[in-house]
CSV table of C-alpha atoms in Angstrom, one decimal:
chain,number,residue,atom,x,y,z
A,1315,UNK,CA,243.2,191.1,50.5
A,1316,UNK,CA,243.8,189.4,53.5
A,1317,UNK,CA,242.8,186.9,56.4
A,1318,UNK,CA,242.1,188.4,59.4
A,1319,UNK,CA,242.0,185.8,62.2
A,1320,UNK,CA,242.7,186.3,66.2
A,1321,UNK,CA,246.3,187.0,66.5
A,1322,UNK,CA,248.0,185.1,69.4
A,1323,UNK,CA,251.3,186.8,71.1
A,1324,UNK,CA,252.9,183.9,71.7
A,1325,UNK,CA,253.4,182.3,68.5
A,1326,UNK,CA,255.9,182.5,65.7
A,1327,UNK,CA,254.8,184.8,63.0
A,1328,UNK,CA,256.8,184.6,59.5
A,1329,UNK,CA,255.8,187.1,56.6
A,1330,UNK,CA,257.0,186.4,53.2
A,1331,UNK,CA,256.1,189.1,50.7
A,1332,UNK,CA,256.2,188.5,46.7
A,1333,UNK,CA,256.1,191.0,44.6
A,1334,UNK,CA,256.4,191.3,40.3
A,1335,UNK,CA,257.5,188.6,37.6
A,1336,UNK,CA,257.9,185.0,38.5
A,1337,UNK,CA,262.2,183.4,39.2
A,1338,UNK,CA,263.1,180.1,39.8
A,1339,UNK,CA,263.6,179.9,43.4
A,1340,UNK,CA,264.3,177.5,46.3
A,1341,UNK,CA,263.8,177.4,50.3
A,1342,UNK,CA,264.9,176.0,53.3
A,1343,UNK,CA,263.5,175.8,56.4
A,1344,UNK,CA,264.6,174.2,60.1
A,1345,UNK,CA,268.2,174.2,59.4
A,1346,UNK,CA,270.5,174.2,62.1
A,1347,UNK,CA,273.8,176.4,62.4
A,1348,UNK,CA,276.3,173.3,60.8
A,1349,UNK,CA,274.1,172.8,57.4
A,1350,UNK,CA,273.5,176.8,56.0
A,1351,UNK,CA,276.9,177.3,54.3
A,1352,UNK,CA,275.9,173.8,52.1
A,1353,UNK,CA,271.9,175.3,51.9
A,1354,UNK,CA,273.9,178.6,50.5
A,1355,UNK,CA,276.3,177.0,48.1
A,1356,UNK,CA,274.1,175.1,46.3
A,1357,UNK,CA,271.8,177.4,45.6
A,1358,UNK,CA,275.2,179.7,44.7
A,1359,UNK,CA,275.8,176.5,42.2
A,1360,UNK,CA,272.5,176.9,40.7
A,1361,UNK,CA,272.2,180.2,40.3
A,1362,UNK,CA,270.2,181.7,42.9
A,1363,UNK,CA,271.1,184.2,45.7
A,1364,UNK,CA,269.8,184.8,49.3
A,1365,UNK,CA,266.6,187.0,49.1
A,1366,UNK,CA,265.4,186.4,52.4
A,1367,UNK,CA,266.6,184.7,55.8
A,1368,UNK,CA,264.3,183.6,58.8
A,1369,UNK,CA,264.4,182.1,62.2
A,1370,UNK,CA,262.6,180.4,64.9
A,1371,UNK,CA,263.8,178.4,67.4
A,1372,UNK,CA,267.2,179.0,66.7
A,1373,UNK,CA,266.6,177.2,63.6
A,1374,UNK,CA,267.1,179.3,60.2
A,1375,UNK,CA,264.6,179.5,57.0
A,1376,UNK,CA,265.7,181.0,53.9
A,1377,UNK,CA,264.5,182.1,50.4
A,1378,UNK,CA,267.2,181.2,47.6
A,1379,UNK,CA,265.8,183.2,44.3
A,1380,UNK,CA,267.1,183.6,41.0
A,1381,UNK,CA,265.4,187.2,40.3
A,1382,UNK,CA,267.0,189.5,42.6
A,1383,UNK,CA,269.6,191.5,40.4
A,1384,UNK,CA,272.5,190.8,42.5
A,1385,UNK,CA,275.7,190.4,41.5
A,1386,UNK,CA,277.4,189.0,44.2
A,1387,UNK,CA,276.9,188.1,47.9
A,1388,UNK,CA,278.0,187.4,51.3
A,1389,UNK,CA,276.7,186.6,54.8
A,1390,UNK,CA,278.2,186.0,58.2
A,1391,UNK,CA,276.4,183.6,60.8
A,1392,UNK,CA,277.7,185.4,64.3
A,1393,UNK,CA,276.8,184.5,68.0
A,1394,UNK,CA,276.5,188.4,68.8
A,1395,UNK,CA,273.1,190.5,67.3
A,1396,UNK,CA,274.9,192.4,65.5
A,1397,UNK,CA,278.7,191.8,64.3
A,1398,UNK,CA,279.4,196.2,63.9
A,1399,UNK,CA,282.8,195.5,62.4
A,1400,UNK,CA,282.4,192.9,60.0
A,1401,UNK,CA,279.2,194.8,58.6
A,1402,UNK,CA,281.4,198.1,57.7
A,1403,UNK,CA,284.0,196.0,56.6
A,1404,UNK,CA,281.2,194.7,53.8
A,1405,UNK,CA,280.1,198.6,53.3
A,1406,UNK,CA,283.7,199.2,52.9
A,1407,UNK,CA,283.7,196.6,49.8
A,1408,UNK,CA,280.3,198.5,48.5
A,1409,UNK,CA,278.2,195.5,49.8
A,1410,UNK,CA,275.1,196.2,51.4
A,1411,UNK,CA,273.0,194.5,53.8
A,1412,UNK,CA,270.1,192.7,51.9
A,1413,UNK,CA,268.4,190.5,54.6
A,1414,UNK,CA,268.8,189.9,58.5
A,1415,UNK,CA,267.6,187.5,61.3
A,1416,UNK,CA,268.2,187.4,64.5
A,1417,UNK,CA,267.3,183.6,66.5
A,1418,UNK,CA,266.5,183.8,70.3
A,1419,UNK,CA,269.7,182.8,71.7
A,1420,UNK,CA,271.5,186.1,70.4
A,1421,UNK,CA,272.5,185.1,67.3
A,1422,UNK,CA,272.4,186.7,64.1
A,1423,UNK,CA,272.4,185.6,60.5
A,1424,UNK,CA,273.6,189.0,58.1
A,1425,UNK,CA,273.6,188.8,54.4
A,1426,UNK,CA,274.5,191.6,52.2
A,1427,UNK,CA,274.9,191.6,48.5
A,1428,UNK,CA,276.6,193.8,45.7
A,1429,UNK,CA,273.8,195.1,42.8
A,1430,UNK,CA,271.4,196.4,45.1
A,1431,UNK,CA,270.0,199.7,44.4
A,1432,UNK,CA,271.1,201.1,47.8
A,1433,UNK,CA,273.6,203.6,47.7
A,1434,UNK,CA,274.1,204.2,51.5
A,1435,UNK,CA,272.6,202.5,54.6
A,1436,UNK,CA,272.4,202.7,58.8
A,1437,UNK,CA,271.1,200.6,61.1
A,1438,UNK,CA,270.2,200.7,64.8
A,1439,UNK,CA,270.4,198.1,67.0
A,1440,UNK,CA,267.6,198.8,70.8
A,1441,UNK,CA,266.0,197.6,73.3
A,1442,UNK,CA,262.8,198.8,72.3
A,1443,UNK,CA,261.2,200.0,68.7
A,1444,UNK,CA,263.3,202.8,67.6
A,1445,UNK,CA,260.3,204.8,66.4
A,1446,UNK,CA,262.0,208.1,67.0
A,1447,UNK,CA,265.6,207.2,65.2
A,1448,UNK,CA,263.4,205.8,61.8
A,1449,UNK,CA,261.5,209.1,61.6
A,1450,UNK,CA,264.5,210.9,61.9
A,1451,UNK,CA,266.1,209.0,59.1
A,1452,UNK,CA,263.3,209.1,57.0
A,1453,UNK,CA,263.6,213.3,57.4
A,1454,UNK,CA,267.0,212.2,56.3
A,1455,UNK,CA,265.8,210.4,52.6
A,1456,UNK,CA,266.1,206.4,53.7
A,1457,UNK,CA,263.6,203.7,54.4
A,1458,UNK,CA,263.6,200.5,56.0
A,1459,UNK,CA,264.5,198.2,53.9
A,1460,UNK,CA,265.1,195.0,56.6
A,1461,UNK,CA,263.8,194.4,60.5
A,1462,UNK,CA,264.0,191.9,62.6
A,1463,UNK,CA,264.2,191.0,66.4
A,1464,UNK,CA,266.4,188.9,69.1
A,1465,UNK,CA,264.9,188.3,72.1
A,1466,UNK,CA,263.9,191.2,73.0
A,1467,UNK,CA,265.7,193.5,71.1
A,1468,UNK,CA,265.2,195.3,67.6
A,1469,UNK,CA,267.4,195.7,64.7
A,1470,UNK,CA,266.1,198.2,61.8
A,1471,UNK,CA,268.4,198.7,58.5
A,1472,UNK,CA,267.3,202.0,56.4
A,1473,UNK,CA,268.7,202.5,53.1
A,1474,UNK,CA,269.4,204.8,50.7
A,1475,UNK,CA,267.4,205.1,47.1
A,1476,UNK,CA,265.4,202.1,48.4
A,1477,UNK,CA,262.9,202.6,45.6
A,1478,UNK,CA,259.4,203.6,48.2
A,1479,UNK,CA,258.2,206.6,48.1
A,1480,UNK,CA,255.9,206.9,51.2
A,1481,UNK,CA,256.3,204.8,54.2
A,1482,UNK,CA,254.4,203.5,57.3
A,1483,UNK,CA,255.2,201.7,60.7
A,1484,UNK,CA,252.2,199.7,62.0
A,1485,UNK,CA,253.3,198.9,65.6
A,1486,UNK,CA,250.9,197.1,68.3
A,1487,UNK,CA,251.1,194.5,70.9
A,1488,UNK,CA,248.6,192.4,69.1
A,1489,UNK,CA,248.4,191.9,64.3
A,1490,UNK,CA,247.6,195.0,63.3
A,1491,UNK,CA,245.0,194.0,61.3
A,1492,UNK,CA,243.0,196.8,61.1
A,1493,UNK,CA,245.7,198.9,60.4
A,1494,UNK,CA,247.3,196.8,57.5
A,1495,UNK,CA,244.4,196.5,56.0
A,1496,UNK,CA,243.5,200.7,55.8
A,1497,UNK,CA,246.9,201.5,54.5
A,1498,UNK,CA,246.8,198.3,51.4
A,1499,UNK,CA,243.2,200.4,51.0
A,1500,UNK,CA,245.9,203.6,50.8
A,1501,UNK,CA,248.3,201.4,48.5
A,1502,UNK,CA,250.7,200.7,50.8
A,1503,UNK,CA,252.0,197.2,50.9
A,1504,UNK,CA,254.1,194.9,53.3
A,1505,UNK,CA,257.7,195.5,53.3
A,1506,UNK,CA,259.1,194.6,56.6
A,1507,UNK,CA,258.2,193.3,59.5
A,1508,UNK,CA,259.3,191.8,63.0
A,1509,UNK,CA,258.5,191.3,66.3
A,1510,UNK,CA,259.2,189.9,70.1
A,1511,UNK,CA,257.1,188.1,72.0
A,1512,UNK,CA,254.7,191.5,73.4
A,1513,UNK,CA,255.2,193.6,70.4
A,1514,UNK,CA,254.8,193.4,66.5
A,1515,UNK,CA,255.5,195.8,63.9
A,1516,UNK,CA,254.9,195.9,60.1
A,1517,UNK,CA,256.8,198.5,57.7
A,1518,UNK,CA,254.5,199.5,54.7
A,1519,UNK,CA,255.4,201.4,51.6
A,1520,UNK,CA,254.1,202.6,48.2
A,1521,UNK,CA,256.8,201.7,45.2
A,1522,UNK,CA,258.2,204.3,43.4
A,1523,UNK,CA,258.0,202.1,40.4
A,1524,UNK,CA,253.7,200.5,40.1
A,1525,UNK,CA,253.6,196.6,40.6
A,1526,UNK,CA,251.1,195.4,37.5
A,1527,UNK,CA,249.6,193.1,40.5
A,1528,UNK,CA,249.6,194.6,44.0
A,1529,UNK,CA,247.3,192.2,45.9
A,1530,UNK,CA,248.7,190.8,48.5
A,1531,UNK,CA,247.2,187.9,50.6
A,1532,UNK,CA,248.1,186.5,54.0
A,1533,UNK,CA,248.3,182.7,55.0
A,1534,UNK,CA,248.7,181.8,58.9
A,1535,UNK,CA,249.8,178.4,59.8
A,1536,UNK,CA,250.9,176.0,62.8
A,1537,UNK,CA,254.2,175.6,60.7
A,1538,UNK,CA,256.1,176.4,57.8
A,1539,UNK,CA,253.3,176.2,54.6
A,1540,UNK,CA,255.9,174.2,52.8
A,1541,UNK,CA,253.2,172.5,51.3
A,1542,UNK,CA,251.1,176.0,50.3
A,1543,UNK,CA,254.2,177.0,49.1
A,1544,UNK,CA,255.1,174.7,46.2
A,1545,UNK,CA,251.1,175.4,45.0
A,1546,UNK,CA,251.9,179.2,44.3
A,1547,UNK,CA,253.2,180.8,41.7
A,1548,UNK,CA,255.8,182.9,43.9
A,1549,UNK,CA,256.7,186.3,42.4
A,1550,UNK,CA,259.9,188.8,43.8
A,1551,UNK,CA,261.3,191.7,43.0
A,1552,UNK,CA,262.8,193.7,46.0
A,1553,UNK,CA,261.4,192.8,49.4
A,1554,UNK,CA,261.5,189.1,49.9
A,1555,UNK,CA,260.4,188.0,53.1
A,1556,UNK,CA,260.0,189.3,56.8
A,1557,UNK,CA,260.0,187.5,60.2
A,1558,UNK,CA,258.5,188.1,63.7
A,1559,UNK,CA,259.9,185.7,67.1
A,1560,UNK,CA,256.5,184.2,68.0
A,1561,UNK,CA,257.2,180.4,68.8
A,1562,UNK,CA,254.5,177.8,66.7
A,1563,UNK,CA,252.7,180.4,64.4
A,1564,UNK,CA,253.8,180.7,61.0
A,1565,UNK,CA,252.4,184.1,58.5
A,1566,UNK,CA,252.8,184.0,55.2
A,1567,UNK,CA,251.7,187.2,52.5
A,1568,UNK,CA,251.7,186.0,48.9
A,1569,UNK,CA,251.5,188.4,46.1
A,1570,UNK,CA,248.9,186.2,43.7
A,1571,UNK,CA,250.1,186.7,39.6
A,1572,UNK,CA,247.2,187.4,37.6
A,1573,UNK,CA,249.7,188.4,34.3
A,1574,UNK,CA,250.2,185.8,32.0
A,1575,UNK,CA,253.6,183.6,32.0
Protein backbone atom coordinates (compact mmCIF):
# COMPACT_ATOMS: atom_id res chain seq x y z
CA UNK A 1 0.00 0.00 0.00
CA UNK A 2 2.89 2.37 0.60
CA UNK A 3 6.65 2.51 0.51
CA UNK A 4 8.15 2.55 3.98
CA UNK A 5 11.61 4.15 3.93
CA UNK A 6 13.72 6.04 6.43
CA UNK A 7 12.67 9.68 6.73
CA UNK A 8 15.02 12.66 6.80
CA UNK A 9 13.32 15.60 8.58
CA UNK A 10 15.64 18.08 6.86
CA UNK A 11 14.34 17.54 3.33
CA UNK A 12 11.38 18.67 1.26
CA UNK A 13 8.31 16.48 1.39
CA UNK A 14 5.55 16.89 -1.19
CA UNK A 15 2.54 14.60 -1.16
CA UNK A 16 -0.01 14.34 -3.94
CA UNK A 17 -3.17 12.27 -3.48
CA UNK A 18 -5.40 11.16 -6.31
CA UNK A 19 -8.89 9.62 -6.22
CA UNK A 20 -11.81 8.94 -8.55
CA UNK A 21 -12.11 9.12 -12.31
CA UNK A 22 -9.57 10.03 -14.98
CA UNK A 23 -9.39 13.68 -16.04
CA UNK A 24 -7.10 15.73 -18.23
CA UNK A 25 -4.55 17.54 -16.10
CA UNK A 26 -1.39 19.61 -16.37
CA UNK A 27 1.37 20.24 -13.86
CA UNK A 28 4.10 22.87 -13.47
CA UNK A 29 6.94 23.01 -10.97
CA UNK A 30 9.87 25.31 -10.11
CA UNK A 31 7.62 28.22 -11.07
CA UNK A 32 8.84 31.69 -10.11
CA UNK A 33 6.39 34.34 -8.90
CA UNK A 34 6.65 36.19 -12.22
CA UNK A 35 5.63 33.12 -14.26
CA UNK A 36 2.73 31.92 -12.15
CA UNK A 37 0.05 33.99 -13.91
CA UNK A 38 0.93 32.76 -17.41
CA UNK A 39 0.64 29.11 -16.36
CA UNK A 40 -2.72 29.67 -14.70
CA UNK A 41 -4.07 31.69 -17.63
CA UNK A 42 -2.95 29.06 -20.17
CA UNK A 43 -4.60 26.33 -18.10
CA UNK A 44 -7.81 28.31 -17.85
CA UNK A 45 -7.83 28.68 -21.64
CA UNK A 46 -7.63 24.88 -21.88
CA UNK A 47 -10.55 24.44 -19.49
CA UNK A 48 -8.43 23.62 -16.44
CA UNK A 49 -8.64 24.92 -12.88
CA UNK A 50 -5.94 24.80 -10.22
CA UNK A 51 -6.55 21.76 -8.04
CA UNK A 52 -3.46 22.01 -5.85
CA UNK A 53 -0.47 24.21 -5.15
CA UNK A 54 2.85 23.62 -3.44
CA UNK A 55 6.08 25.42 -2.65
CA UNK A 56 9.74 24.47 -2.35
CA UNK A 57 12.78 26.75 -2.22
CA UNK A 58 10.43 29.73 -2.62
CA UNK A 59 9.25 28.41 -5.99
CA UNK A 60 5.78 27.07 -6.76
CA UNK A 61 4.30 23.85 -8.10
CA UNK A 62 0.72 23.50 -9.28
CA UNK A 63 -1.62 20.88 -10.68
CA UNK A 64 -4.39 22.01 -13.02
CA UNK A 65 -7.28 19.66 -13.66
CA UNK A 66 -10.37 19.45 -15.88
CA UNK A 67 -12.33 17.46 -13.30
CA UNK A 68 -12.46 19.78 -10.30
CA UNK A 69 -16.12 20.72 -10.73
CA UNK A 70 -15.23 24.37 -10.13
CA UNK A 71 -17.16 27.02 -12.02
CA UNK A 72 -14.86 29.97 -11.27
CA UNK A 73 -11.55 30.52 -9.52
CA UNK A 74 -9.40 33.33 -8.16
CA UNK A 75 -5.98 33.32 -6.53
CA UNK A 76 -3.63 35.68 -4.77
CA UNK A 77 0.12 35.53 -4.42
CA UNK A 78 0.95 37.57 -1.33
CA UNK A 79 4.09 38.51 0.57
CA UNK A 80 2.22 37.88 3.83
CA UNK A 81 0.97 34.62 5.35
CA UNK A 82 -2.03 34.97 4.90
CA UNK A 83 -3.83 38.00 3.44
CA UNK A 84 -6.91 37.97 5.67
CA UNK A 85 -8.77 40.88 4.07
CA UNK A 86 -8.55 39.35 0.59
CA UNK A 87 -9.80 35.97 1.84
CA UNK A 88 -12.77 37.56 3.63
CA UNK A 89 -13.58 39.57 0.50
CA UNK A 90 -13.70 36.36 -1.57
CA UNK A 91 -15.80 34.55 1.04
CA UNK A 92 -18.34 37.36 0.70
CA UNK A 93 -18.44 36.58 -3.06
CA UNK A 94 -19.10 32.87 -2.30
CA UNK A 95 -15.60 31.69 -3.12
CA UNK A 96 -14.05 29.08 -0.82
CA UNK A 97 -10.39 28.19 -0.25
CA UNK A 98 -9.60 25.18 -2.42
CA UNK A 99 -5.81 25.07 -2.06
CA UNK A 100 -3.04 26.91 -0.22
CA UNK A 101 0.74 26.92 -0.14
CA UNK A 102 3.29 28.78 1.93
CA UNK A 103 6.92 29.52 1.10
CA UNK A 104 9.96 29.64 3.34
CA UNK A 105 10.24 33.40 2.83
CA UNK A 106 6.80 33.90 4.40
CA UNK A 107 4.83 34.47 1.19
CA UNK A 108 1.67 32.55 0.40
CA UNK A 109 -0.43 31.41 -2.54
CA UNK A 110 -4.15 31.10 -1.84
CA UNK A 111 -6.54 29.63 -4.42
CA UNK A 112 -10.30 30.07 -3.95
CA UNK A 113 -13.10 28.67 -6.08
CA UNK A 114 -16.80 28.55 -6.72
CA UNK A 115 -18.30 25.11 -7.24
CA UNK A 116 -16.79 23.47 -4.15
CA UNK A 117 -19.12 21.50 -1.84
CA UNK A 118 -18.22 23.72 1.13
CA UNK A 119 -20.83 25.77 2.96
CA UNK A 120 -18.62 27.50 5.56
CA UNK A 121 -14.89 27.85 6.24
CA UNK A 122 -12.58 28.87 9.02
CA UNK A 123 -8.80 29.04 9.12
CA UNK A 124 -6.10 29.49 11.72
CA UNK A 125 -2.49 30.66 11.49
CA UNK A 126 -0.33 29.47 14.38
CA UNK A 127 3.30 29.18 15.45
CA UNK A 128 2.60 25.58 16.51
CA UNK A 129 0.34 22.89 15.11
CA UNK A 130 -3.20 23.95 16.20
CA UNK A 131 -4.50 20.57 17.31
CA UNK A 132 -6.79 21.96 20.04
CA UNK A 133 -8.40 24.33 17.54
CA UNK A 134 -8.86 21.47 15.04
CA UNK A 135 -10.47 19.30 17.71
CA UNK A 136 -12.84 22.15 18.60
CA UNK A 137 -13.84 22.66 14.96
CA UNK A 138 -14.39 18.93 14.47
CA UNK A 139 -17.05 19.10 17.18
CA UNK A 140 -18.68 21.98 15.26
CA UNK A 141 -18.96 19.91 12.05
CA UNK A 142 -15.82 21.12 10.24
CA UNK A 143 -13.06 19.02 8.68
CA UNK A 144 -9.55 19.95 7.57
CA UNK A 145 -9.58 20.60 3.80
CA UNK A 146 -6.27 22.45 3.27
CA UNK A 147 -3.06 22.81 5.22
CA UNK A 148 0.36 24.36 4.69
CA UNK A 149 3.33 25.96 6.42
CA UNK A 150 5.61 28.95 5.86
CA UNK A 151 8.86 28.57 7.71
CA UNK A 152 7.83 27.53 11.23
CA UNK A 153 4.22 28.80 10.96
CA UNK A 154 1.19 26.58 10.32
CA UNK A 155 -2.01 27.42 8.47
CA UNK A 156 -5.01 25.09 8.57
CA UNK A 157 -8.29 25.52 6.69
CA UNK A 158 -11.41 23.70 7.92
CA UNK A 159 -14.70 23.48 6.04
CA UNK A 160 -18.27 22.40 6.61
CA UNK A 161 -19.76 19.92 4.11
CA UNK A 162 -16.32 18.57 3.27
CA UNK A 163 -17.52 15.16 2.15
CA UNK A 164 -15.71 13.37 4.99
CA UNK A 165 -17.38 11.29 7.67
CA UNK A 166 -14.33 10.77 9.90
CA UNK A 167 -10.94 12.42 10.22
CA UNK A 168 -7.77 11.96 12.27
CA UNK A 169 -4.33 13.59 12.62
CA UNK A 170 -0.94 11.87 12.62
CA UNK A 171 1.54 14.37 14.08
CA UNK A 172 5.18 13.43 14.52
CA UNK A 173 8.76 14.72 14.42
CA UNK A 174 9.48 12.08 11.78
CA UNK A 175 7.54 10.61 8.86
CA UNK A 176 4.79 8.65 10.72
CA UNK A 177 4.93 5.52 8.58
CA UNK A 178 3.49 3.13 11.16
CA UNK A 179 0.62 5.48 11.98
CA UNK A 180 -0.26 5.99 8.33
CA UNK A 181 -0.28 2.26 7.59
CA UNK A 182 -2.42 1.62 10.66
CA UNK A 183 -4.92 4.26 9.51
CA UNK A 184 -4.92 2.85 5.97
CA UNK A 185 -5.89 -0.54 7.38
CA UNK A 186 -8.83 1.13 9.15
CA UNK A 187 -10.13 2.67 5.92
CA UNK A 188 -8.59 6.15 6.21
CA UNK A 189 -6.80 7.84 3.31
CA UNK A 190 -4.35 10.78 3.29
CA UNK A 191 -6.22 13.98 2.43
CA UNK A 192 -3.93 16.77 3.69
CA UNK A 193 -0.34 17.16 4.77
CA UNK A 194 2.03 19.89 5.86
CA UNK A 195 5.34 20.12 7.68
CA UNK A 196 7.90 22.42 9.16
CA UNK A 197 11.61 21.60 9.34
CA UNK A 198 11.10 19.59 12.54
CA UNK A 199 7.48 18.41 12.55
CA UNK A 200 5.09 16.81 10.08
CA UNK A 201 1.32 16.43 10.16
CA UNK A 202 -0.87 14.15 8.06
CA UNK A 203 -4.64 14.43 7.91
CA UNK A 204 -6.37 11.15 7.09
CA UNK A 205 -10.07 10.98 6.33
CA UNK A 206 -12.87 8.56 5.52
CA UNK A 207 -15.10 9.89 2.71
CA UNK A 208 -18.85 9.74 3.01
CA UNK A 209 -19.02 8.49 -0.58
CA UNK A 210 -17.12 5.25 -1.07
CA UNK A 211 -14.34 5.43 -3.68
CA UNK A 212 -14.05 2.51 -6.11
CA UNK A 213 -10.27 2.07 -5.69
CA UNK A 214 -8.95 3.35 -2.39
CA UNK A 215 -5.35 2.10 -2.53
CA UNK A 216 -2.65 4.74 -2.07
CA UNK A 217 0.97 4.39 -3.13
CA UNK A 218 3.75 6.58 -1.73
CA UNK A 219 6.59 7.61 -4.02
CA UNK A 220 9.58 9.53 -2.67
CA UNK A 221 12.30 10.98 -4.90
CA UNK A 222 15.05 13.58 -4.70
CA UNK A 223 13.25 15.89 -7.16
CA UNK A 224 9.78 16.52 -8.55
CA UNK A 225 8.97 13.09 -10.10
CA UNK A 226 7.81 14.35 -13.50
CA UNK A 227 8.83 11.16 -15.31
CA UNK A 228 6.82 9.01 -12.91
CA UNK A 229 3.82 11.34 -13.13
CA UNK A 230 3.83 11.10 -16.94
CA UNK A 231 3.71 7.33 -16.67
CA UNK A 232 0.74 7.24 -14.29
CA UNK A 233 -2.99 7.22 -14.94
CA UNK A 234 -3.67 10.12 -12.60
CA UNK A 235 -7.11 10.34 -11.01
CA UNK A 236 -8.63 13.17 -9.02
CA UNK A 237 -11.82 13.71 -7.10
CA UNK A 238 -11.59 16.22 -4.29
CA UNK A 239 -8.31 16.48 -2.43
CA UNK A 240 -5.44 16.79 -4.83
CA UNK A 241 -2.11 17.66 -3.26
CA UNK A 242 -0.53 18.13 0.11
CA UNK A 243 2.85 19.71 0.60
CA UNK A 244 5.29 20.17 3.44
CA UNK A 245 8.28 22.48 3.72
CA UNK A 246 11.43 20.40 3.87
CA UNK A 247 14.42 20.88 1.52
CA UNK A 248 15.34 18.28 -1.09
CA UNK A 249 12.96 15.32 -1.18
CA UNK A 250 9.66 14.94 -3.00
CA UNK A 251 7.10 12.41 -1.82
CA UNK A 252 3.98 11.69 -3.85
CA UNK A 253 0.97 9.51 -3.05
CA UNK A 254 -0.62 7.92 -6.11
CA UNK A 255 -4.01 6.29 -6.51
CA UNK A 256 -3.42 3.39 -8.97
CA UNK A 257 -6.35 2.77 -11.31
CA UNK A 258 -8.06 -0.60 -11.43
CA UNK A 259 -11.10 0.48 -13.43
CA UNK A 260 -11.62 0.26 -17.19
CA UNK A 261 -11.20 3.53 -19.07
